Coordinates of C-alpha atoms and ligand atoms in Angstrom, one line a residue:
X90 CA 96.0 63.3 -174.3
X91 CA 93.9 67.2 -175.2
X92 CA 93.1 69.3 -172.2
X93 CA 90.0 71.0 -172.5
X94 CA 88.9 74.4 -171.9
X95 CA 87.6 73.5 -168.2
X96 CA 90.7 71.5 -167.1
X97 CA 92.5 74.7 -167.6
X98 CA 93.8 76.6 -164.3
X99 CA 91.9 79.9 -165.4
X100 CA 94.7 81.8 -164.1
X101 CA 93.9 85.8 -164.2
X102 CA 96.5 88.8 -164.0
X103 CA 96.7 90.1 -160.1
X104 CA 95.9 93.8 -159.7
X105 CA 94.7 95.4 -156.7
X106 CA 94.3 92.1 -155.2
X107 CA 91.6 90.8 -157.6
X108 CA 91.9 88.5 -160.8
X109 CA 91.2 90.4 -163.3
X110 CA 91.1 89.8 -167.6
X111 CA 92.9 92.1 -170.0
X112 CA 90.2 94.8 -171.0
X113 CA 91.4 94.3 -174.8
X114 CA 89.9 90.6 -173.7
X115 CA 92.9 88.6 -175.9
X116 CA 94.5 85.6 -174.3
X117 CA 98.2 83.8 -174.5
X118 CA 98.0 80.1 -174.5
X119 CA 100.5 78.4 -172.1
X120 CA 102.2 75.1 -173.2
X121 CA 104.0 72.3 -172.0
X122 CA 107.3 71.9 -173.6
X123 CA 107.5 68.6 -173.2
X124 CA 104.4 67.5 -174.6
X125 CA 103.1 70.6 -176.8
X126 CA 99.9 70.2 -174.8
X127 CA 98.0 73.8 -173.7
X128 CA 98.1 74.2 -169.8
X129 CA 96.4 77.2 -169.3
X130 CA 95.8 80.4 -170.7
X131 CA 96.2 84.3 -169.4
X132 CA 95.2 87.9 -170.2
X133 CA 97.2 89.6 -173.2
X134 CA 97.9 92.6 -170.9
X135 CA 97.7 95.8 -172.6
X136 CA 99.1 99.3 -172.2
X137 CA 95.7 100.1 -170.2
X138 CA 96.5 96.7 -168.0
X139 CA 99.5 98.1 -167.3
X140 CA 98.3 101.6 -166.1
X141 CA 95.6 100.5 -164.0
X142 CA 98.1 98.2 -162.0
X143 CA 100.5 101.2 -161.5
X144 CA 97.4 102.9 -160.3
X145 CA 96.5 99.8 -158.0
X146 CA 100.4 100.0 -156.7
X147 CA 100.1 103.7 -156.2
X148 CA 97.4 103.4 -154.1
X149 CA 98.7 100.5 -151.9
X150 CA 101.7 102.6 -151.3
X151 CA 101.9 104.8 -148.1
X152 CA 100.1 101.8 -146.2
X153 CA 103.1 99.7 -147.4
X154 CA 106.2 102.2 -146.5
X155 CA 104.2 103.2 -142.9
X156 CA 104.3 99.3 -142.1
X157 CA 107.3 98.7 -139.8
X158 CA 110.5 96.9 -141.1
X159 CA 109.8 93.5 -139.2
X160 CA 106.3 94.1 -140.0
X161 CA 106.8 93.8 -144.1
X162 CA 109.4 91.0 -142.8
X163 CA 106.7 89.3 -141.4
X164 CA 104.8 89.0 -144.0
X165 CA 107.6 87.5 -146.4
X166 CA 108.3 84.4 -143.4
X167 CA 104.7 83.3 -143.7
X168 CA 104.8 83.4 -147.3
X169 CA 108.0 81.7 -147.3
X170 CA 106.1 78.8 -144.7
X171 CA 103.1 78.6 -147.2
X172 CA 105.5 78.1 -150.3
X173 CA 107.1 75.3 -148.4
X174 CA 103.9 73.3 -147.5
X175 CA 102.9 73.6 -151.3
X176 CA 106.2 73.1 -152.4
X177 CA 105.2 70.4 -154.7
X178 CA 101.8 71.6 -156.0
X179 CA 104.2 74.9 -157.0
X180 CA 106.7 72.4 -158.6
X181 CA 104.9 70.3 -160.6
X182 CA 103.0 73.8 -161.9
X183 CA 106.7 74.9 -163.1
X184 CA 107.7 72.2 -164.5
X185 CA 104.3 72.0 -166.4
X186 CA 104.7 75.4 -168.2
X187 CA 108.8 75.4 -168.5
X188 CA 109.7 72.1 -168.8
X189 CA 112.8 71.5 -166.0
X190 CA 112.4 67.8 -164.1
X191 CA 110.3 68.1 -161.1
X192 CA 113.6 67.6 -159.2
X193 CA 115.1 71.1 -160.3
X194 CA 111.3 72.8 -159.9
X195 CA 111.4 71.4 -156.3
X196 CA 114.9 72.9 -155.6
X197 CA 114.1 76.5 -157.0
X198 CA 110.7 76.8 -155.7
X199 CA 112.7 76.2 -152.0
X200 CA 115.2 78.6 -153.3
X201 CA 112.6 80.8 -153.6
X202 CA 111.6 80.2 -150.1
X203 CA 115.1 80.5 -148.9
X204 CA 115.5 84.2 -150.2
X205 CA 112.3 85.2 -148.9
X206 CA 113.3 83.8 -145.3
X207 CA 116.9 85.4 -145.7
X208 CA 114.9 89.2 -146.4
X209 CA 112.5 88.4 -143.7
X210 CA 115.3 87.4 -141.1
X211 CA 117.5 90.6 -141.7
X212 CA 114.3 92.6 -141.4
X213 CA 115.1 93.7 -137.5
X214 CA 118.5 94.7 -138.5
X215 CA 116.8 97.2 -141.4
X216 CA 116.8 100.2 -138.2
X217 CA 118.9 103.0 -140.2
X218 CA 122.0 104.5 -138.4
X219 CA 122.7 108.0 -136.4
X220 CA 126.2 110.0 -137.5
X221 CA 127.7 112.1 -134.7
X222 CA 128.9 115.6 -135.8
X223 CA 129.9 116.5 -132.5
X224 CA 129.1 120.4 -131.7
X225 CA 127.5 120.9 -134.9
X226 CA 124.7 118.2 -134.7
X227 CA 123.6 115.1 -135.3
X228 CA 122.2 113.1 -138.2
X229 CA 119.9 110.8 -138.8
X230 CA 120.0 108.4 -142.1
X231 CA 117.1 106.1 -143.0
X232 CA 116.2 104.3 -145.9
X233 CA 113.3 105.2 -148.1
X234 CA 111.5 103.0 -150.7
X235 CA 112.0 103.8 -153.9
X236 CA 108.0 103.7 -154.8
X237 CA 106.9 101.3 -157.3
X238 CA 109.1 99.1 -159.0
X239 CA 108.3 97.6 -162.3
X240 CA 109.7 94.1 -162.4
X241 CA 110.4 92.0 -165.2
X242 CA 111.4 88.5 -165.5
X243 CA 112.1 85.8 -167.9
X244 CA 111.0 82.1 -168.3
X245 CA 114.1 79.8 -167.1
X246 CA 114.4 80.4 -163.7
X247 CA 110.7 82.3 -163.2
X248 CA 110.4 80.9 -159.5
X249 CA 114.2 82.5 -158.2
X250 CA 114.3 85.0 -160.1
X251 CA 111.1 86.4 -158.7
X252 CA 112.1 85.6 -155.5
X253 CA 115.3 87.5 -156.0
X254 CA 113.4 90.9 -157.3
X255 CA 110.4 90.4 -154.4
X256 CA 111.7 90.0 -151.0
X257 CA 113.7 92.7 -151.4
X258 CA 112.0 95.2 -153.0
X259 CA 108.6 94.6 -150.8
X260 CA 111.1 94.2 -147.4
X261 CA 112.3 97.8 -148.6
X262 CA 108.8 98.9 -148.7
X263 CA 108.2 99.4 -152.5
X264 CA 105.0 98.3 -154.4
X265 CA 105.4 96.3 -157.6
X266 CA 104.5 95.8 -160.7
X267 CA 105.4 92.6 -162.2
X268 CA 105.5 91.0 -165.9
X269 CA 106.0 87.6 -165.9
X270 CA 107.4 86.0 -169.5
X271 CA 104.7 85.1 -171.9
X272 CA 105.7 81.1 -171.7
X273 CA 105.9 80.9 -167.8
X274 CA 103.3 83.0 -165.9
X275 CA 101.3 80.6 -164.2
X276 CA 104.3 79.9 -161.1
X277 CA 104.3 83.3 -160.7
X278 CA 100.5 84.5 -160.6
X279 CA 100.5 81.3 -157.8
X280 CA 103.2 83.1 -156.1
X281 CA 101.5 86.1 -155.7
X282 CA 98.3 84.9 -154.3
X283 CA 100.4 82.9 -151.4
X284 CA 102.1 87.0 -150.6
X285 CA 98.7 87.9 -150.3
X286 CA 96.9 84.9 -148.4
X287 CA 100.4 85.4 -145.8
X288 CA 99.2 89.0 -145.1
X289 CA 100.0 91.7 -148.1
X290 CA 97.7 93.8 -148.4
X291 CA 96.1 94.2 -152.3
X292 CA 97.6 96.1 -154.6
X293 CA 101.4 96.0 -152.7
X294 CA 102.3 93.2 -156.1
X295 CA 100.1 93.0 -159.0
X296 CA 100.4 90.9 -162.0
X297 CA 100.0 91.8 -165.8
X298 CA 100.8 89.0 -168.1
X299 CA 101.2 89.5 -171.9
X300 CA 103.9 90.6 -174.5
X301 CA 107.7 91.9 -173.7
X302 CA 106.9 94.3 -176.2
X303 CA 103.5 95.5 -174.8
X304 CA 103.3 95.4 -171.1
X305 CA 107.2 94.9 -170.6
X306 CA 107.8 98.3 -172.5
X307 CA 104.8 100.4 -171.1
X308 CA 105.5 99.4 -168.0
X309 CA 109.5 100.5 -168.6
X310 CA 107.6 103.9 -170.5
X311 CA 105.0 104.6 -167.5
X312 CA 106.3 107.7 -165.7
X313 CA 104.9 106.2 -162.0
X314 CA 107.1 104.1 -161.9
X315 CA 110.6 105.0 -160.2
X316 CA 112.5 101.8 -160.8
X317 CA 112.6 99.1 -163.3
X318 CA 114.5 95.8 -162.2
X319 CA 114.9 93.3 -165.3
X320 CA 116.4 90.0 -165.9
X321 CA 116.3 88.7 -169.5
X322 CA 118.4 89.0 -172.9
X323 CA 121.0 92.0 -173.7
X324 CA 118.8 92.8 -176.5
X325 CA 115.9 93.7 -174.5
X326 CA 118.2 94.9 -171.5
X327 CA 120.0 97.5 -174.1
X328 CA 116.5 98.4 -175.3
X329 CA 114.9 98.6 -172.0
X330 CA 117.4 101.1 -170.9
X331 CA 117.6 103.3 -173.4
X332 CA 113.8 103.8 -172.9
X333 CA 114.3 104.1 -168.6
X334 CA 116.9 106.1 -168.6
X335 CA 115.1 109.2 -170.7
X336 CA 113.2 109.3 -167.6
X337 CA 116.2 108.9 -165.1
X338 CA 114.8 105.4 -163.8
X339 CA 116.8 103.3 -161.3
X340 CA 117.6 100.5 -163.0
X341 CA 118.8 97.0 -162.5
X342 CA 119.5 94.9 -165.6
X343 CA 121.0 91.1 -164.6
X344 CA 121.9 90.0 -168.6
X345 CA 123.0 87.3 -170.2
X346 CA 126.2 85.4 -169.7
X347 CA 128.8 82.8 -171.3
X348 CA 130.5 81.4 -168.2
X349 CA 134.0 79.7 -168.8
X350 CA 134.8 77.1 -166.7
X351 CA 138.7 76.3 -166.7
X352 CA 139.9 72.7 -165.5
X353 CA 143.7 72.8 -164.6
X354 CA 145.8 69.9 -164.5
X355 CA 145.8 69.7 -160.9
X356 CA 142.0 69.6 -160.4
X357 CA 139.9 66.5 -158.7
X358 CA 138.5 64.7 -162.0
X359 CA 136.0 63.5 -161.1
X360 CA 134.6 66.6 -159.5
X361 CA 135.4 68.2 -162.4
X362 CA 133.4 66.1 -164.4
X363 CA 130.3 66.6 -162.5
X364 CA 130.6 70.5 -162.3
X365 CA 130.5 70.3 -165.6
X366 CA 127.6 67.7 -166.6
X367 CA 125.5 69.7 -163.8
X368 CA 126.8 73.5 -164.6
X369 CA 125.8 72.9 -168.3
X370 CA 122.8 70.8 -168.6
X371 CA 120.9 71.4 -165.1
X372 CA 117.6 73.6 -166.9
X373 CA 118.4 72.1 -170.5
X374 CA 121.2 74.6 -170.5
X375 CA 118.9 77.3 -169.8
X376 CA 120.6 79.3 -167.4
X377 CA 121.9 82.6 -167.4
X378 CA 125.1 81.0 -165.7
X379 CA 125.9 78.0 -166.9
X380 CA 129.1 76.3 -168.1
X381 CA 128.6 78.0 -171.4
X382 CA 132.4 77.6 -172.4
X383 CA 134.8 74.9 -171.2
X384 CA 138.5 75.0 -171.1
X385 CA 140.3 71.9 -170.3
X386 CA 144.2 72.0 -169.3
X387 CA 146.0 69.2 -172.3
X388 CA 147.2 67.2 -169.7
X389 CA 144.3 65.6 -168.0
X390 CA 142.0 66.6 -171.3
X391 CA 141.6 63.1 -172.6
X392 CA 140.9 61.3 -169.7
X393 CA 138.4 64.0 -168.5
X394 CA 136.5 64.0 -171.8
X395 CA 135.8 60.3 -172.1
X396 CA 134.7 60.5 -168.3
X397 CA 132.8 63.6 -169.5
X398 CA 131.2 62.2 -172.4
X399 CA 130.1 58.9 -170.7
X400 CA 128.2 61.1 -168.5
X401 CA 126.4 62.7 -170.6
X402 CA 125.3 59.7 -172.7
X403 CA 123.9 58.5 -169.6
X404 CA 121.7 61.3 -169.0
X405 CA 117.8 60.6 -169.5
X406 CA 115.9 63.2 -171.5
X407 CA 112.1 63.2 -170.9
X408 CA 109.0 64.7 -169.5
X409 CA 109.9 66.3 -166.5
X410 CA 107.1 65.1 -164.3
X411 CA 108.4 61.3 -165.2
X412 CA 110.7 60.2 -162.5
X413 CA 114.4 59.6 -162.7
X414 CA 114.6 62.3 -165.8
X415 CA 118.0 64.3 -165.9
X416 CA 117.1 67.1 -168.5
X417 CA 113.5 68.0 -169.7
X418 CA 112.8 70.0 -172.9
X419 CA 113.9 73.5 -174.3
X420 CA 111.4 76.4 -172.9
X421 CA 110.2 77.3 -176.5
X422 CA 110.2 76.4 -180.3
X423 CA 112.3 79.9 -180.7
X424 CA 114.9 78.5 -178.3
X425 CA 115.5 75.1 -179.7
X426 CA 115.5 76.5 -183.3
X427 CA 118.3 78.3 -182.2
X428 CA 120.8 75.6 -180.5
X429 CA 119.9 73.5 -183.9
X430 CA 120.8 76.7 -186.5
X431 CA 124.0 77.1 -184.1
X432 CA 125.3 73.3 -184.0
X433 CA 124.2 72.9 -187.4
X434 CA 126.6 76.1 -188.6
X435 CA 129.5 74.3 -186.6
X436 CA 129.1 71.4 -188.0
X437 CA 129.1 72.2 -191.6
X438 CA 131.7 74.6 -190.9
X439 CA 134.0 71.8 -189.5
X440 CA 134.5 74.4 -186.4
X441 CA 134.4 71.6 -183.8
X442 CA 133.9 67.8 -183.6
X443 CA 131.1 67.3 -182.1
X444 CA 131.2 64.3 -180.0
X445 CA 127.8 63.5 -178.8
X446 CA 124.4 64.6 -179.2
X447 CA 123.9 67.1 -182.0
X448 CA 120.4 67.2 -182.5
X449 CA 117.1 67.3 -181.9
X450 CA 115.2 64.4 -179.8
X451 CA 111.9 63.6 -181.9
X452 CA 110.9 60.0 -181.3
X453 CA 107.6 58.9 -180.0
X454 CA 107.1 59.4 -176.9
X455 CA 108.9 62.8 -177.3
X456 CA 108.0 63.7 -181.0
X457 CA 105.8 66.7 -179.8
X458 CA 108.0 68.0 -177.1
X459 CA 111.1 70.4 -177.8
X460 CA 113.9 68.1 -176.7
X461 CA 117.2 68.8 -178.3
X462 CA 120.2 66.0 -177.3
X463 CA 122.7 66.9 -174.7
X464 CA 125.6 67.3 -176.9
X465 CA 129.4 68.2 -176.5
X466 CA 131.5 69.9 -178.8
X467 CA 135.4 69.7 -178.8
X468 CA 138.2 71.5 -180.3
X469 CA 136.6 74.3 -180.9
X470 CA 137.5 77.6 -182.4
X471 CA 137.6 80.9 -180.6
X472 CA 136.1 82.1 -183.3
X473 CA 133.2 79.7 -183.6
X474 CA 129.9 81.1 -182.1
X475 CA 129.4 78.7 -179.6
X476 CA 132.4 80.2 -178.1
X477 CA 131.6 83.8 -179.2
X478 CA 127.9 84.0 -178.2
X479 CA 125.4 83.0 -175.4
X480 CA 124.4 79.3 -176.2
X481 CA 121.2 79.0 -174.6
X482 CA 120.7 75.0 -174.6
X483 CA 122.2 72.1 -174.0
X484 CA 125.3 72.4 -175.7
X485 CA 129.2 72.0 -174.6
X486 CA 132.0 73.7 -176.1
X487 CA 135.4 72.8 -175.1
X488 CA 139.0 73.7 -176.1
X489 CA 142.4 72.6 -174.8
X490 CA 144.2 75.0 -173.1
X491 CA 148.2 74.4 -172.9
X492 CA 148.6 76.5 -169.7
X493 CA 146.8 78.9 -167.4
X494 CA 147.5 82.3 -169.1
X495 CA 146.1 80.9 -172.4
X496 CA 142.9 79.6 -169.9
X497 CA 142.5 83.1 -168.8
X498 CA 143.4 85.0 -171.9
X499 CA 140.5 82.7 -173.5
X500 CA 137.8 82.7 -170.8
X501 CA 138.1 87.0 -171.0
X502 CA 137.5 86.6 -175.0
X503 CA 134.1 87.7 -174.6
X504 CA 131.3 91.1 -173.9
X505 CA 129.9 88.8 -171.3
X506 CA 131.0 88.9 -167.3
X507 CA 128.6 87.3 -165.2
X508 CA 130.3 84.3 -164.0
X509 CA 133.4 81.9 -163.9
X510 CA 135.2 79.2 -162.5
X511 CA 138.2 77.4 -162.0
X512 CA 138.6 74.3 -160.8
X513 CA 142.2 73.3 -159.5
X514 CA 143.8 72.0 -155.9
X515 CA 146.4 75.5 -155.9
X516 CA 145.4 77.9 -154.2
X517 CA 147.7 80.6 -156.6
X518 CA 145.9 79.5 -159.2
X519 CA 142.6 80.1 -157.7
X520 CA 143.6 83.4 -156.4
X521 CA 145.1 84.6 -160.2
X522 CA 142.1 83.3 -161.6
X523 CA 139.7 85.5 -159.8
X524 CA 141.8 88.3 -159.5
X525 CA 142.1 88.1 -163.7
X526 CA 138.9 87.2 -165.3
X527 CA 136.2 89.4 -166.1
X528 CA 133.2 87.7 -164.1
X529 CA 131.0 89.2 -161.1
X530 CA 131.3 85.9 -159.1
X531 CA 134.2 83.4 -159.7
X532 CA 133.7 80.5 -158.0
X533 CA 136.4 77.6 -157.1
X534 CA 135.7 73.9 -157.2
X535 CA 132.0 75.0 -158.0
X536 CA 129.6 76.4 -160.6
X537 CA 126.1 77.9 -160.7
X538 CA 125.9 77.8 -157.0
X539 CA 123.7 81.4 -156.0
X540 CA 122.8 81.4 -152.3
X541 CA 120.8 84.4 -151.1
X542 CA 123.5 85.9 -149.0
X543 CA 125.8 86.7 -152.0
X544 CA 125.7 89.1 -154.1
X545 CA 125.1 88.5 -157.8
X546 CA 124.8 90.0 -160.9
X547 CA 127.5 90.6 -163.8
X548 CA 130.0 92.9 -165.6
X549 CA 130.5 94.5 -169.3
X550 CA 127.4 93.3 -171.2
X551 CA 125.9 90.7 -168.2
X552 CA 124.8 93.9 -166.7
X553 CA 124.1 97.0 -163.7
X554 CA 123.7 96.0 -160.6
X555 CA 123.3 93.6 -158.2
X556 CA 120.7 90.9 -156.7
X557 CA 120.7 88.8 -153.6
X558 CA 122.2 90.0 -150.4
X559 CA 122.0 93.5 -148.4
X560 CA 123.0 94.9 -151.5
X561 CA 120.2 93.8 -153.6
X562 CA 118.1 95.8 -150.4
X563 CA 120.4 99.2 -151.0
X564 CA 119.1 98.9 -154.7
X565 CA 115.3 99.2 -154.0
X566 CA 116.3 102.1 -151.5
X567 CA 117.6 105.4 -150.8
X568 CA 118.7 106.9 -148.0
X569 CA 117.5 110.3 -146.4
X570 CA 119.3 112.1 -143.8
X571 CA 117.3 114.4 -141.1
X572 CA 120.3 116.6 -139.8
X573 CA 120.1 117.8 -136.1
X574 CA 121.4 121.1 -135.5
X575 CA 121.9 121.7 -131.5
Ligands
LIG780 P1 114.1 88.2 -173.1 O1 114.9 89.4 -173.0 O2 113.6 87.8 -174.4 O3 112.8 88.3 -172.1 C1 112.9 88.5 -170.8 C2 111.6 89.2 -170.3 O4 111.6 90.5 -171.0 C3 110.3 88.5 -170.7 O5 109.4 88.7 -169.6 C4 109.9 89.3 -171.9 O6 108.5 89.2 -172.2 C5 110.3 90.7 -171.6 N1 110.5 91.5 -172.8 C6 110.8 91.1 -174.1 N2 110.9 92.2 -174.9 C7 110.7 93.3 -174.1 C8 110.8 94.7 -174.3 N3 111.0 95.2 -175.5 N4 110.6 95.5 -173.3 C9 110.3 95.1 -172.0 N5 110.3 93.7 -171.8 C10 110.5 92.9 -172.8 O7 115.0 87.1 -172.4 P2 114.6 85.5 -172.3 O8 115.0 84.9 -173.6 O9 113.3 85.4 -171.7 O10 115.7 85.1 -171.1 C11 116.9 84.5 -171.4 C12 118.0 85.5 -171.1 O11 118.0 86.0 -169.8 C13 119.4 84.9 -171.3 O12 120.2 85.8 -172.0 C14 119.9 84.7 -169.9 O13 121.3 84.7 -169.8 C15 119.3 85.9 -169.2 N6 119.2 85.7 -167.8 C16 120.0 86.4 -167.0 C17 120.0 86.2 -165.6 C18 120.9 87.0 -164.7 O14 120.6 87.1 -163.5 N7 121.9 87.7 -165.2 C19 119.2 85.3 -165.1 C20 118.4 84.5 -165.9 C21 118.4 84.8 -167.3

């Protein structure tokens, strides 16, 4: 079934409050993944775009930082209230342009209204703190806003990861500029009209949709800017801060990741087995940290891959707006063309045995849609590039591990660090396994889980910084003392 021209959304960039085109007047089509039909279309923001929405943000500026705390905190709950009661309009508009079953778009678009609610609750708290100096003085520290924030996010989790940059960079009392990814914009533009029908004033968040390349960079370029806060690739994160830090930008880069996820032989099976299905496949494998490596312990291997695989044969593939569908399709052509050039390499390099799945889903009804089959690699070499590389899809590797020092040596044997986790019923083990891998959150009998209160973001190549929690609110602010001489 073709959309036509008037079905379409007509979604606009955001800047000052108003919907506005590009003024080079070119457009990026937006299309479903799972059926290859056009959703919408928006702007092909330019370098121009991109300066009159720094301009729009400057502007907004010393009405947002003179707004109290709880005022801006405000704000974020009724947004947060309004997300809720549309919850499912917002869903099914994600899972339109990215793909994910409506199940997953329902939980992120509530994760979005979770972190919102989490900023807006700790707003009173926000009151700065005095230092006693005894005879000498006094001294009073407050936090500043940093001033506009350029904020750039990627297209598999577009909802929380907005969410994530947002609440608190606008509870801090910044202005924004956001760039949504070229393949998901839509969420996002719908996000940003709720902000402002909940009370922010115009211009606070604008919107320029259009090309990494061409907004993303100008807006990293644009010398009013003070901070840029990104979430994508290391190949644009290296990039992006080699060009911010000529200017001394803050910056916050949350990369990519290759999570290893090490089963001892003391773990709950069972449990096991579903932190694995769910860590690796929930988003079509799209997530920055998922189970991207798995490391079993010989003993219980055999009996937790047959249990494993099983699962994963019963997993149904479709259109995420059909219900009862596990795993929708891959984001983009690009993306799929890669998990099929990197299974395909394995395979004819004999580098793994691949035991289900290993290739792309292209019957009718999905013949149009970007579908690749959930598919689970064993023995695998450390060598091999699904172990050496960020697999981006739905795609398991696992080795056998004889013992835990081999586990951890292994799960280290990468430039990523962003998560980890170890699933076992000792608690030494626990404790040796996140005092010795590399990861910025290692999690225990779990995987994936990111709850607003903790602080997350990675290590080595995963990245600076941190999101989430009261330190994600020290990164969009700096402090300033007024010293009190008696
Ligand atoms: P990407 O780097 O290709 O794109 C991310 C964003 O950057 C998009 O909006 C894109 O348009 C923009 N961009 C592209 N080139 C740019 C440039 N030269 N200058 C400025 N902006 C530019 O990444 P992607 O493929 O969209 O996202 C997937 C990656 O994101 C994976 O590596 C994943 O692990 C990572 N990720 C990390 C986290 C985290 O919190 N650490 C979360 C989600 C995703």
């Amino acid at each position: 079934m073709e959309r036509y021209e008037d079905e379409w959304l007509n979604m606009l960039m955001r800047i000052g409050g108003t919907d506005v085109g590009s003024l080079d007047d070119s457009w990026i089509n937006v299309k479903n993944p799972a059926t290859g039909e056009q959703v919408d279309r928006v702007p092909a923001g330019s370098t121009d775009d991109v300066s009159r929405a720094v301009d729009a943000a400057g502007a907004a500026s010393a009405g947002w930082k003179k707004k109290t705390v709880r005022e801006r905190g405000i704000i974020l709950f009724h947004a947060a209230e309004k997300v809720r009661e549309q919850h499912k309009e917002l869903a099914r508009l994600l899972t339109l342009e990215q793909g994910k079953p409506l199940r997953e778009a329902i939980d992120e678009v509530r994760g979005y209204a979770n972190i919102l609610e989490f900023y807006a609750g700790i707003s009173a708290s926000q009151q700065g703190e005095m230092v006693r100096l005894g005879t000498s003085g006094d001294a009073l520290v407050v936090r500043e806003p940093l001033g506009i924030c350029g904020v750039i996010i990627p297209w598999n989790m577009p909802v929380l990861i907005m969410g994530w940059k947002v609440g608190p960079a606008l509870l801090a009392g910044n202005t924004m500029v956001l760039k949504p990814a070229s393949t998901t914009p839509l969420t996002n533009l719908r996000l940003a009209q709720i902000l402002e029908a909940s009370g922010l004033p115009p211009g606070v968040l604008n919107i320029v949709t259009g090309q990494g390349e061409i907004v993303g960079e100008a807006l990293v370029k644009h010398p009013g800017i003070q901070k840029i806060s990104f979430t994508g690739s290391c190949t644009t994160g290296l990039r992006i801060r080699e060009l911010a830090t000529s200017q001394l930008k803050e910056l916050t880069l949350e990369l990519g990741g290759s999570d290893p996820m090490i089963v001892m032989d003391d773990a709950d099976i069972d449990k096991a087995v579903d932190g694995a299905l769910r860590g690796r496949f929930y988003n079509a494998g799209q997530t920055c940290t998922a189970v991207k490596r798995l490391f079993v312990h010989d003993a219980i291997a055999d009996t937790f891959m047959q249990k494993l695989k099983q699962r994963i044969e019963g997993l149904k593939i479709g259109n995420g707006l059909e219900a009862g569908v596990d795993m929708g399709p891959l984001n983009s052509p690009v993306q799929r063309e890669r998990i099929v050039q990197i299974v395909d390499a394995t395979r004819d390099a004999d580098a793994g045995t691949i035991l289900t799945g290993g290739g792309v889903l292209n019957e009718t009804p999905y013949d149009r849609g970007l579908f690749y089959r959930p598919t689970l690699v064993a023995d695998v070499m450390p060598e091999n590039r699904l172990m050496s590389e960020e697999v981006f899809g739905p795609v398991l590797p696992v080795m056998t591990v004889p013992d835990l020092d081999t586990a951890i040596r292994e799960a280290n044997r990468t430039r990523y660090g962003l998560g980890a986790s170890v699933w076992t019923t000792n608690l030494h083990t626990a404790k040796r396994a996140f005092d010795e891998v590399h990861a910025g959150i290692v999690w225990v009998n779990r995987h994936l889980t990111v709850p607003p209160e903790v602080p997350f973001g990675g290590m080595n190549e995963s990245g600076i910084g941190r999101e989430n929690g009261l330190h994600a609110l020290d990164s969009y602010s700096r402090t300033k003392t007024l010293f009190l001489g008696w």
